[in-house]
Amino acid sequence: MTAEKADYLVTAHHGDDQLETLMMKFIRSGELHEMRGIQSQRPFADGTLIRPLLPFAKQDLRDYALANNITSFEDQTNYETTVLRNRVRHTLVPFLKQENGQILQNANRFSQQLTALLGQQAQLATTLLPLLDLKVTDKVISGQLKAIKTLPTAQQTAIWQLIIKQHFPQISPLKETQLQQLKQLIQSTVKPQGQLALGQRILFTKIYDRFQIGETTIGEIAAKDEKIRILMLNKWCVLPNNEQIGIFEINHLPRKLSGQQLIWLADEQWPIVAKPCQLTDAIMIDKTHHKTLKRLFIDLKVPQEKRLNSWGIWSQETLIGHPEFRVSALFIHEQTGKIRYVLCYANE
């Protein structure tokens, strides 16, 4: 757009795309903020992206192109059933159209109404923010919890989503499970202090009637125990046993590696930490069975010195493992809502 000095980018998304997207979102999560579907316009770069064809069915556009001798193209990969969208397109969408010929219009209307409703909810949340007495610094948001505890759940949800959107755009909107955990932590009378990972190394910290959200609170974890190391994305972490371990994106892999393993992580599973292993720690070897590290080290014939000086990678209280030995079955398979990373290891 900059090169062409354009103010608008027009795409050819149509009504079938909208219905497919809504069905995919419903299948994958059902999270309300994801159910808005494809928006008719949104900011893009320094201009605006618009989708004027959303009200039209794909077949109507094909018929129009044919009648007016307009050349059109279709990607052959649209027929590969290994892709969820294609399975929805070729099985679910035809069935829905057969049940109701107005299904595409209904999908667009649903998207528009939900977008408007969420916009109104965000406006209400904006008027309620002063109740939290927010203090904003470069990296931390802090405020009072007393007032928000008395608000209806829907209003609490809107406030937290608005804070995340305004101050921590690098993380995704909070999922329903995170919102439930957040509410439980806030309302708990037996747990006056606590923390909750929100994703991308951002933590929510409850301290009696106050809260903090930010990346700086991660350092407090390490400060409490000098044996704990916080892993930063795309950076090596040097361990006391002279090993290096880190989590990297595919396009940021280091050159020299002793071992690597693909892992899948959700935003809320950060922060990831490294800490010394205990022989009684257990790791999942499949979806239902686990094995203690003591038994694993015996099976792998790991030298005694390594057993006593081994470090593992953890997501909160769950052991991810170590690429030299084993990585938990909970993290090595592709899962909806999780991002692919590479757990890397070097001993030189």
CSV table of N, CA and C in Angstrom, one decimal, residues 133-244:
chain,number,residue,atom,x,y,z
A,133,ASP,N,-8.9,2.5,39.6
A,133,ASP,CA,-7.8,3.4,40.0
A,133,ASP,C,-6.5,3.0,39.4
A,134,LEU,N,-6.5,2.8,38.1
A,134,LEU,CA,-5.4,2.3,37.4
A,134,LEU,C,-4.1,3.2,37.4
A,135,LYS,N,-3.0,2.5,37.6
A,135,LYS,CA,-1.7,3.2,37.5
A,135,LYS,C,-0.9,2.5,36.4
A,136,VAL,N,-0.4,3.3,35.5
A,136,VAL,CA,0.2,2.8,34.3
A,136,VAL,C,1.6,3.2,34.2
A,137,THR,N,2.5,2.3,34.1
A,137,THR,CA,3.9,2.5,33.8
A,137,THR,C,4.3,1.9,32.4
A,138,ASP,N,5.6,1.9,32.1
A,138,ASP,CA,6.0,1.4,30.8
A,138,ASP,C,5.6,-0.1,30.6
A,139,LYS,N,5.8,-0.9,31.7
A,139,LYS,CA,5.6,-2.3,31.6
A,139,LYS,C,4.6,-2.9,32.5
A,140,VAL,N,4.0,-2.1,33.4
A,140,VAL,CA,3.1,-2.7,34.5
A,140,VAL,C,1.9,-1.8,34.6
A,141,ILE,N,0.7,-2.5,34.7
A,141,ILE,CA,-0.6,-1.9,35.0
A,141,ILE,C,-0.9,-2.4,36.4
A,142,SER,N,-1.3,-1.5,37.3
A,142,SER,CA,-1.7,-1.9,38.6
A,142,SER,C,-3.0,-1.1,39.0
A,143,GLY,N,-3.7,-1.7,39.9
A,143,GLY,CA,-5.0,-1.0,40.3
A,143,GLY,C,-5.6,-1.7,41.5
A,144,GLN,N,-6.8,-1.3,41.8
A,144,GLN,CA,-7.6,-1.8,43.0
A,144,GLN,C,-8.6,-2.9,42.5
A,145,LEU,N,-8.8,-3.9,43.3
A,145,LEU,CA,-9.7,-5.0,43.0
A,145,LEU,C,-11.0,-4.9,43.7
A,146,LYS,N,-11.1,-4.0,44.7
A,146,LYS,CA,-12.3,-4.0,45.6
A,146,LYS,C,-13.6,-3.7,44.8
A,147,ALA,N,-13.6,-2.7,43.9
A,147,ALA,CA,-14.8,-2.4,43.1
A,147,ALA,C,-15.2,-3.4,42.1
A,148,ILE,N,-14.2,-4.0,41.4
A,148,ILE,CA,-14.5,-4.9,40.3
A,148,ILE,C,-15.1,-6.2,40.9
A,149,LYS,N,-14.8,-6.6,42.1
A,149,LYS,CA,-15.4,-7.8,42.7
A,149,LYS,C,-16.9,-7.7,42.7
A,150,THR,N,-17.5,-6.6,42.8
A,150,THR,CA,-18.9,-6.4,43.0
A,150,THR,C,-19.7,-6.3,41.7
A,151,LEU,N,-18.9,-6.2,40.6
A,151,LEU,CA,-19.6,-6.1,39.3
A,151,LEU,C,-20.0,-7.5,38.7
A,152,PRO,N,-21.1,-7.5,37.9
A,152,PRO,CA,-21.5,-8.7,37.2
A,152,PRO,C,-20.3,-9.3,36.4
A,153,THR,N,-20.4,-10.6,36.2
A,153,THR,CA,-19.3,-11.3,35.5
A,153,THR,C,-19.0,-10.8,34.1
A,154,ALA,N,-20.1,-10.5,33.4
A,154,ALA,CA,-20.0,-10.0,32.0
A,154,ALA,C,-19.2,-8.6,32.0
A,155,GLN,N,-19.5,-7.8,33.0
A,155,GLN,CA,-18.7,-6.5,33.1
A,155,GLN,C,-17.3,-6.7,33.5
A,156,GLN,N,-17.0,-7.6,34.4
A,156,GLN,CA,-15.6,-7.9,34.7
A,156,GLN,C,-14.9,-8.4,33.5
A,157,THR,N,-15.5,-9.3,32.8
A,157,THR,CA,-14.9,-9.8,31.5
A,157,THR,C,-14.5,-8.7,30.6
A,158,ALA,N,-15.5,-7.8,30.4
A,158,ALA,CA,-15.3,-6.7,29.4
A,158,ALA,C,-14.1,-5.8,29.9
A,159,ILE,N,-14.0,-5.6,31.2
A,159,ILE,CA,-12.9,-4.7,31.7
A,159,ILE,C,-11.6,-5.4,31.5
A,160,TRP,N,-11.4,-6.6,31.8
A,160,TRP,CA,-10.1,-7.3,31.7
A,160,TRP,C,-9.7,-7.4,30.2
A,161,GLN,N,-10.7,-7.7,29.3
A,161,GLN,CA,-10.4,-7.8,27.9
A,161,GLN,C,-10.0,-6.4,27.4
A,162,LEU,N,-10.6,-5.3,27.9
A,162,LEU,CA,-10.3,-4.0,27.4
A,162,LEU,C,-8.8,-3.6,27.9
A,163,ILE,N,-8.5,-4.0,29.1
A,163,ILE,CA,-7.2,-3.7,29.6
A,163,ILE,C,-6.1,-4.4,28.8
A,164,ILE,N,-6.4,-5.7,28.5
A,164,ILE,CA,-5.4,-6.5,27.7
A,164,ILE,C,-5.3,-5.8,26.3
A,165,LYS,N,-6.4,-5.5,25.7
A,165,LYS,CA,-6.3,-4.9,24.3
A,165,LYS,C,-5.6,-3.6,24.3
A,166,GLN,N,-5.8,-2.8,25.3
A,166,GLN,CA,-5.2,-1.4,25.3
A,166,GLN,C,-3.7,-1.4,25.7
A,167,HIS,N,-3.4,-2.3,26.6
A,167,HIS,CA,-2.0,-2.2,27.2
A,167,HIS,C,-1.1,-3.4,26.9
A,168,PHE,N,-1.7,-4.5,26.4
A,168,PHE,CA,-0.9,-5.7,26.1
A,168,PHE,C,-1.3,-6.3,24.8
A,169,PRO,N,-1.3,-5.5,23.7
A,169,PRO,CA,-1.8,-6.0,22.4
A,169,PRO,C,-1.0,-7.2,21.9
A,170,GLN,N,0.2,-7.5,22.5
A,170,GLN,CA,1.0,-8.6,22.0
A,170,GLN,C,0.4,-10.0,22.4
A,171,ILE,N,-0.6,-10.0,23.3
A,171,ILE,CA,-1.2,-11.3,23.7
A,171,ILE,C,-2.6,-11.3,23.2
A,172,SER,N,-3.1,-12.5,23.0
A,172,SER,CA,-4.5,-12.7,22.5
A,172,SER,C,-5.5,-12.4,23.6
A,173,PRO,N,-6.7,-12.1,23.2
A,173,PRO,CA,-7.8,-11.9,24.2
A,173,PRO,C,-7.9,-13.1,25.1
A,174,LEU,N,-8.2,-12.8,26.3
A,174,LEU,CA,-8.3,-13.9,27.3
A,174,LEU,C,-9.4,-14.9,26.9
A,175,LYS,N,-9.0,-16.2,27.1
A,175,LYS,CA,-10.0,-17.3,26.8
A,175,LYS,C,-10.9,-17.5,28.1
A,176,GLU,N,-12.0,-18.2,27.9
A,176,GLU,CA,-12.9,-18.4,28.9
A,176,GLU,C,-12.3,-19.1,30.1
A,177,THR,N,-11.4,-20.1,29.9
A,177,THR,CA,-10.8,-20.7,31.0
A,177,THR,C,-9.9,-19.7,31.8
A,178,GLN,N,-9.2,-18.9,31.1
A,178,GLN,CA,-8.4,-17.9,31.8
A,178,GLN,C,-9.2,-16.9,32.6
A,179,LEU,N,-10.4,-16.5,32.0
A,179,LEU,CA,-11.3,-15.6,32.7
A,179,LEU,C,-11.9,-16.2,34.0
A,180,GLN,N,-12.2,-17.5,33.9
A,180,GLN,CA,-12.7,-18.2,35.1
A,180,GLN,C,-11.6,-18.3,36.2
A,181,GLN,N,-10.4,-18.6,35.8
A,181,GLN,CA,-9.3,-18.7,36.7
A,181,GLN,C,-9.0,-17.3,37.4
A,182,LEU,N,-9.1,-16.3,36.5
A,182,LEU,CA,-8.9,-14.9,37.0
A,182,LEU,C,-10.0,-14.5,38.0
A,183,LYS,N,-11.2,-14.8,37.7
A,183,LYS,CA,-12.3,-14.5,38.7
A,183,LYS,C,-12.1,-15.3,40.0
A,184,GLN,N,-11.8,-16.6,39.9
A,184,GLN,CA,-11.6,-17.4,41.1
A,184,GLN,C,-10.5,-16.8,42.0
A,185,LEU,N,-9.4,-16.4,41.3
A,185,LEU,CA,-8.2,-15.8,42.1
A,185,LEU,C,-8.6,-14.5,42.7
A,186,ILE,N,-9.4,-13.7,42.0
A,186,ILE,CA,-9.8,-12.4,42.6
A,186,ILE,C,-10.7,-12.5,43.7
A,187,GLN,N,-11.7,-13.5,43.6
A,187,GLN,CA,-12.7,-13.6,44.6
A,187,GLN,C,-12.3,-14.5,45.8
A,188,SER,N,-11.2,-15.2,45.7
A,188,SER,CA,-10.7,-16.1,46.7
A,188,SER,C,-10.4,-15.3,48.0
A,189,THR,N,-11.0,-15.8,49.1
A,189,THR,CA,-10.6,-15.3,50.4
A,189,THR,C,-9.6,-16.1,51.1
A,190,VAL,N,-9.3,-17.3,50.6
A,190,VAL,CA,-8.2,-18.1,51.3
A,190,VAL,C,-6.9,-17.9,50.6
A,191,LYS,N,-6.9,-17.2,49.5
A,191,LYS,CA,-5.7,-17.0,48.7
A,191,LYS,C,-5.5,-15.5,48.4
A,192,PRO,N,-5.0,-14.8,49.5
A,192,PRO,CA,-4.9,-13.3,49.3
A,192,PRO,C,-3.8,-12.9,48.3
A,193,GLN,N,-2.9,-13.8,47.9
A,193,GLN,CA,-1.9,-13.5,46.9
A,193,GLN,C,-1.8,-14.6,45.9
A,194,GLY,N,-1.5,-14.3,44.7
A,194,GLY,CA,-1.4,-15.4,43.7
A,194,GLY,C,-1.1,-14.8,42.3
A,195,GLN,N,-0.8,-15.7,41.4
A,195,GLN,CA,-0.4,-15.2,40.0
A,195,GLN,C,-1.1,-16.1,39.0
A,196,LEU,N,-1.3,-15.5,37.8
A,196,LEU,CA,-1.9,-16.3,36.7
A,196,LEU,C,-1.2,-15.8,35.4
A,197,ALA,N,-0.7,-16.8,34.6
A,197,ALA,CA,-0.1,-16.5,33.4
A,197,ALA,C,-1.2,-16.2,32.3
A,198,LEU,N,-1.0,-15.0,31.7
A,198,LEU,CA,-1.9,-14.6,30.6
A,198,LEU,C,-1.4,-14.8,29.2
A,199,GLY,N,-0.1,-15.2,29.1
A,199,GLY,CA,0.5,-15.4,27.8
A,199,GLY,C,1.6,-14.5,27.5
A,200,GLN,N,2.5,-14.9,26.6
A,200,GLN,CA,3.7,-14.1,26.2
A,200,GLN,C,4.4,-13.5,27.4
A,201,ARG,N,4.6,-14.3,28.5
A,201,ARG,CA,5.3,-13.9,29.7
A,201,ARG,C,4.7,-12.8,30.4
A,202,ILE,N,3.4,-12.5,30.2
A,202,ILE,CA,2.7,-11.5,31.0
A,202,ILE,C,1.9,-12.2,32.1
A,203,LEU,N,2.1,-11.7,33.3
A,203,LEU,CA,1.5,-12.3,34.5
A,203,LEU,C,0.5,-11.3,35.1
A,204,PHE,N,-0.6,-11.9,35.6
A,204,PHE,CA,-1.5,-11.2,36.5
A,204,PHE,C,-1.2,-11.6,37.9
A,205,THR,N,-0.9,-10.6,38.8
A,205,THR,CA,-0.5,-10.8,40.1
A,205,THR,C,-1.5,-10.2,41.1
A,206,LYS,N,-2.1,-11.0,42.0
A,206,LYS,CA,-3.0,-10.5,43.0
A,206,LYS,C,-2.2,-10.3,44.3
A,207,ILE,N,-2.3,-9.1,44.9
A,207,ILE,CA,-1.7,-8.8,46.2
A,207,ILE,C,-2.7,-8.2,47.1
A,208,TYR,N,-3.4,-9.0,47.8
A,208,TYR,CA,-4.6,-8.6,48.6
A,208,TYR,C,-5.6,-7.9,47.8
A,209,ASP,N,-5.9,-6.6,48.0
A,209,ASP,CA,-6.9,-5.9,47.3
A,209,ASP,C,-6.3,-5.1,46.1
A,210,ARG,N,-5.1,-5.4,45.7
A,210,ARG,CA,-4.5,-4.8,44.5
A,210,ARG,C,-4.1,-5.8,43.5
A,211,PHE,N,-3.9,-5.4,42.3
A,211,PHE,CA,-3.4,-6.3,41.3
A,211,PHE,C,-2.3,-5.6,40.4
A,212,GLN,N,-1.5,-6.4,39.8
A,212,GLN,CA,-0.5,-5.9,38.8
A,212,GLN,C,-0.6,-6.8,37.6
A,213,ILE,N,-0.5,-6.3,36.4
A,213,ILE,CA,-0.4,-7.0,35.2
A,213,ILE,C,0.9,-6.5,34.5
A,214,GLY,N,1.8,-7.4,34.1
A,214,GLY,CA,3.0,-7.0,33.4
A,214,GLY,C,4.1,-8.0,33.4
A,215,GLU,N,5.1,-7.7,32.6
A,215,GLU,CA,6.2,-8.6,32.4
A,215,GLU,C,7.2,-8.5,33.5
A,216,THR,N,7.2,-7.4,34.2
A,216,THR,CA,8.2,-7.3,35.3
A,216,THR,C,8.0,-8.2,36.4
A,217,THR,N,6.7,-8.7,36.6
A,217,THR,CA,6.4,-9.6,37.7
A,217,THR,C,7.1,-10.9,37.5
A,218,ILE,N,7.4,-11.3,36.2
A,218,ILE,CA,8.1,-12.5,36.0
A,218,ILE,C,9.4,-12.6,36.7
A,219,GLY,N,10.1,-11.5,36.8
A,219,GLY,CA,11.4,-11.5,37.5
A,219,GLY,C,11.2,-11.8,39.0
A,220,GLU,N,10.1,-11.5,39.5
A,220,GLU,CA,9.9,-11.8,40.9
A,220,GLU,C,9.9,-13.3,41.2
A,221,ILE,N,9.5,-14.1,40.2
A,221,ILE,CA,9.6,-15.6,40.4
A,221,ILE,C,11.0,-16.0,40.6
A,222,ALA,N,11.9,-15.6,39.7
A,222,ALA,CA,13.3,-15.9,39.8
A,222,ALA,C,13.9,-15.4,41.1
A,223,ALA,N,13.5,-14.2,41.5
A,223,ALA,CA,14.1,-13.6,42.7
A,223,ALA,C,13.8,-14.4,43.9
A,224,LYS,N,12.7,-15.1,43.9
A,224,LYS,CA,12.4,-16.0,45.1
A,224,LYS,C,13.2,-17.2,45.2
A,225,ASP,N,13.7,-17.7,44.0
A,225,ASP,CA,14.5,-18.9,44.0
A,225,ASP,C,15.6,-18.7,43.0
A,226,GLU,N,16.9,-18.6,43.4
A,226,GLU,CA,18.0,-18.3,42.5
A,226,GLU,C,18.2,-19.5,41.5
A,227,LYS,N,17.6,-20.7,41.8
A,227,LYS,CA,17.8,-21.8,41.0
A,227,LYS,C,16.9,-21.8,39.7
A,228,ILE,N,15.9,-20.9,39.8
A,228,ILE,CA,15.0,-20.9,38.6
A,228,ILE,C,15.5,-19.9,37.6
A,229,ARG,N,15.4,-20.3,36.3
A,229,ARG,CA,15.7,-19.5,35.2
A,229,ARG,C,14.5,-19.3,34.3
A,230,ILE,N,14.3,-18.0,33.9
A,230,ILE,CA,13.1,-17.7,33.1
A,230,ILE,C,13.6,-17.8,31.6
A,231,LEU,N,12.9,-18.5,30.8
A,231,LEU,CA,13.3,-18.6,29.4
A,231,LEU,C,12.6,-17.5,28.6
A,232,MET,N,13.4,-16.8,27.8
A,232,MET,CA,12.9,-15.7,26.9
A,232,MET,C,12.9,-16.3,25.5
A,233,LEU,N,11.8,-16.0,24.8
A,233,LEU,CA,11.7,-16.5,23.4
A,233,LEU,C,12.9,-16.1,22.5
A,234,ASN,N,13.4,-17.1,21.8
A,234,ASN,CA,14.5,-16.8,20.8
A,234,ASN,C,15.8,-16.4,21.5
A,235,LYS,N,16.0,-16.8,22.7
A,235,LYS,CA,17.3,-16.5,23.4
A,235,LYS,C,17.7,-17.8,24.2
A,236,TRP,N,19.0,-18.0,24.2
A,236,TRP,CA,19.6,-19.1,25.0
A,236,TRP,C,19.5,-18.7,26.5
A,237,CYS,N,19.3,-19.8,27.3
A,237,CYS,CA,19.4,-19.6,28.7
A,237,CYS,C,20.6,-20.5,29.1
A,238,VAL,N,21.6,-19.9,29.8
A,238,VAL,CA,22.8,-20.7,30.2
A,238,VAL,C,22.5,-21.2,31.6
A,239,LEU,N,22.6,-22.5,31.8
A,239,LEU,CA,22.4,-23.2,33.0
A,239,LEU,C,23.6,-23.4,33.8
A,240,PRO,N,23.5,-23.6,35.1
A,240,PRO,CA,24.7,-23.7,36.0
A,240,PRO,C,25.6,-24.9,35.6
A,241,ASN,N,25.0,-25.9,34.9
A,241,ASN,CA,25.8,-27.1,34.5
A,241,ASN,C,26.4,-26.9,33.1
A,242,ASN,N,26.4,-25.6,32.7
A,242,ASN,CA,27.0,-25.2,31.4
A,242,ASN,C,26.3,-25.6,30.2
A,243,GLU,N,25.1,-26.2,30.3
A,243,GLU,CA,24.2,-26.4,29.2
A,243,GLU,C,23.5,-25.1,28.8
A,244,GLN,N,23.1,-25.1,27.5
A,244,GLN,CA,22.2,-24.0,27.1
A,244,GLN,C,20.9,-24.6,26.6
